[in-house]
Coordinates of C-alpha atoms in Angstrom, one line a residue:
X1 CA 64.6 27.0 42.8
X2 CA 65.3 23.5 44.4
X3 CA 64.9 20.4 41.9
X4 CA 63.2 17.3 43.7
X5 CA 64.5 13.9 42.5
X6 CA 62.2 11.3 41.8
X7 CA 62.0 7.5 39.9
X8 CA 59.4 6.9 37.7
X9 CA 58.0 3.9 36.3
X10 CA 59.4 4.1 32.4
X11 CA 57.2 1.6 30.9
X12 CA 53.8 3.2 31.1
X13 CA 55.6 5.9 29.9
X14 CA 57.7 4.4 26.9
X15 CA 54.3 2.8 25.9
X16 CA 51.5 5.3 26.1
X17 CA 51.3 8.1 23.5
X18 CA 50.1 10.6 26.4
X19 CA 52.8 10.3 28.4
X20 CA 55.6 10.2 25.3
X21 CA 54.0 13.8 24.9
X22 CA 54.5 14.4 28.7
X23 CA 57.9 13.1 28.4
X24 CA 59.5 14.5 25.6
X25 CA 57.2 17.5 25.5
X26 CA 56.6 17.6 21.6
X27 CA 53.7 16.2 19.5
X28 CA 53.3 12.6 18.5
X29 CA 53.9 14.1 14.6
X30 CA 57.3 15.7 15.8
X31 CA 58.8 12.4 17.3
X32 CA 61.0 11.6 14.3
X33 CA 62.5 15.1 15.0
X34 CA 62.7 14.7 18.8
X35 CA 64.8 11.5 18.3
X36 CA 66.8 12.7 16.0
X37 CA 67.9 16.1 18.1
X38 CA 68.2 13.3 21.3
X39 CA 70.7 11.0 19.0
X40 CA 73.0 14.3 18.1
X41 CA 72.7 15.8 21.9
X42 CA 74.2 12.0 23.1
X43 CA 76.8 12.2 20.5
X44 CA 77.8 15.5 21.1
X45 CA 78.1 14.9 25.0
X46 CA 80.0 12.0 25.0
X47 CA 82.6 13.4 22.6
X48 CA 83.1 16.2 24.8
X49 CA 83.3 14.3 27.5
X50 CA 86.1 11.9 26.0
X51 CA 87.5 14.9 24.9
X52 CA 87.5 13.6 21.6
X53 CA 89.9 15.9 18.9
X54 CA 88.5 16.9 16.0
X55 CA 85.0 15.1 17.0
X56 CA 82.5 14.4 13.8
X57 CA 78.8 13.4 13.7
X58 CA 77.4 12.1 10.5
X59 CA 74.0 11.4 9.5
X60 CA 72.5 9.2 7.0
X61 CA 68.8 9.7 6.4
X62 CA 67.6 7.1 3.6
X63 CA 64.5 5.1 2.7
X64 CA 65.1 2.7 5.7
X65 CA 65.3 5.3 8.6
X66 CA 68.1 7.4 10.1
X67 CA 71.3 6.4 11.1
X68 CA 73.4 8.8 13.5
X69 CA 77.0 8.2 14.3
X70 CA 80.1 9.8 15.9
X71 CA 83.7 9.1 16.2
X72 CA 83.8 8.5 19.9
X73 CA 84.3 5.7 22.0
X74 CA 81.3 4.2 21.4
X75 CA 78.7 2.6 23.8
X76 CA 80.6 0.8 26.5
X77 CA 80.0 -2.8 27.3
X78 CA 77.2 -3.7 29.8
X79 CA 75.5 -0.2 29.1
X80 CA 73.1 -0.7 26.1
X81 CA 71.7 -3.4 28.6
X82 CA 70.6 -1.0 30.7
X83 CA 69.7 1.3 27.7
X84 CA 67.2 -2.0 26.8
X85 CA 65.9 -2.1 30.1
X86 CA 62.5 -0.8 30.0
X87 CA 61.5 -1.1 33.5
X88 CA 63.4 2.0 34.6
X89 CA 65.1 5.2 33.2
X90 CA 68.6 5.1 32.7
X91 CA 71.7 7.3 31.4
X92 CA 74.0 9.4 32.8
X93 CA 71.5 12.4 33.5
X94 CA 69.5 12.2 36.5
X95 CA 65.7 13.1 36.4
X96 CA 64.5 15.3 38.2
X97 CA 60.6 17.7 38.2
X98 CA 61.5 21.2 37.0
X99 CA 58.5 23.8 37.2
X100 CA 55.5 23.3 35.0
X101 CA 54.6 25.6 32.1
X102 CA 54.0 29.3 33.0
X103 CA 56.2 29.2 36.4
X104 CA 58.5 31.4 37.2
X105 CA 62.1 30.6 36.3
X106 CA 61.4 27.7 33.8
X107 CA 63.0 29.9 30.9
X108 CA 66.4 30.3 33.0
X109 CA 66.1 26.8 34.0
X110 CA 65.8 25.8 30.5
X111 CA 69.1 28.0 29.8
X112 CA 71.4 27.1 32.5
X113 CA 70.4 23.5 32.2

């Protein structure tokens, strides 16, 4: 299976309910969820990737929303920019078009990674 590498243009997508569904691949009434899991996944990587000992993730869910946090680094200067930049997709994970519902090898592509 080859992956084929592509730019998209992120603000129809950021702004269109449609394609929020296309792009996170869960239900408008499962967004709170999908952000959630999203915040935890970020945290998670970038403590392993600082190597962080003893690494913690809290959560505070209250009235107001839900706050996630870590004791990493932190985001590094210059890059919540770029996390604010609508216009394009950003972060340290390239997109790329894996096989569509139903194809062959999308289960061992969604276990390997």
């Amino acid at each position: 299976m080859s992956r084929t590498f592509h730019e998209d243009d992120r603000v129809f997508g950021l702004f269109q309910p449609t394609e929020l569904v296309k792009l996170c691949g869960v239900n408008q009434g499962r967004w709170p969820v999908y952000v959630v899991k999203e915040l935890l996944d970020n945290s998670a990587a970038a403590l392993e990737e600082h190597g962080i000992e003893n690494p913690m993730i809290h959560v505070v869910v209250s009235k107001d929303g839900v706050e996630v946090g870590d004791s990493g680094p932190g985001i590094p200067d210059g890059i919540l920019d770029k996390i604010m930049d609508f216009s394009k997709f950003g972060g340290s994970n390239r997109h790329h078009k894996l096989p569509t519902r139903g194809s062959q090898g999308n289960a061992l592509a969604t276990i390997v990674g």
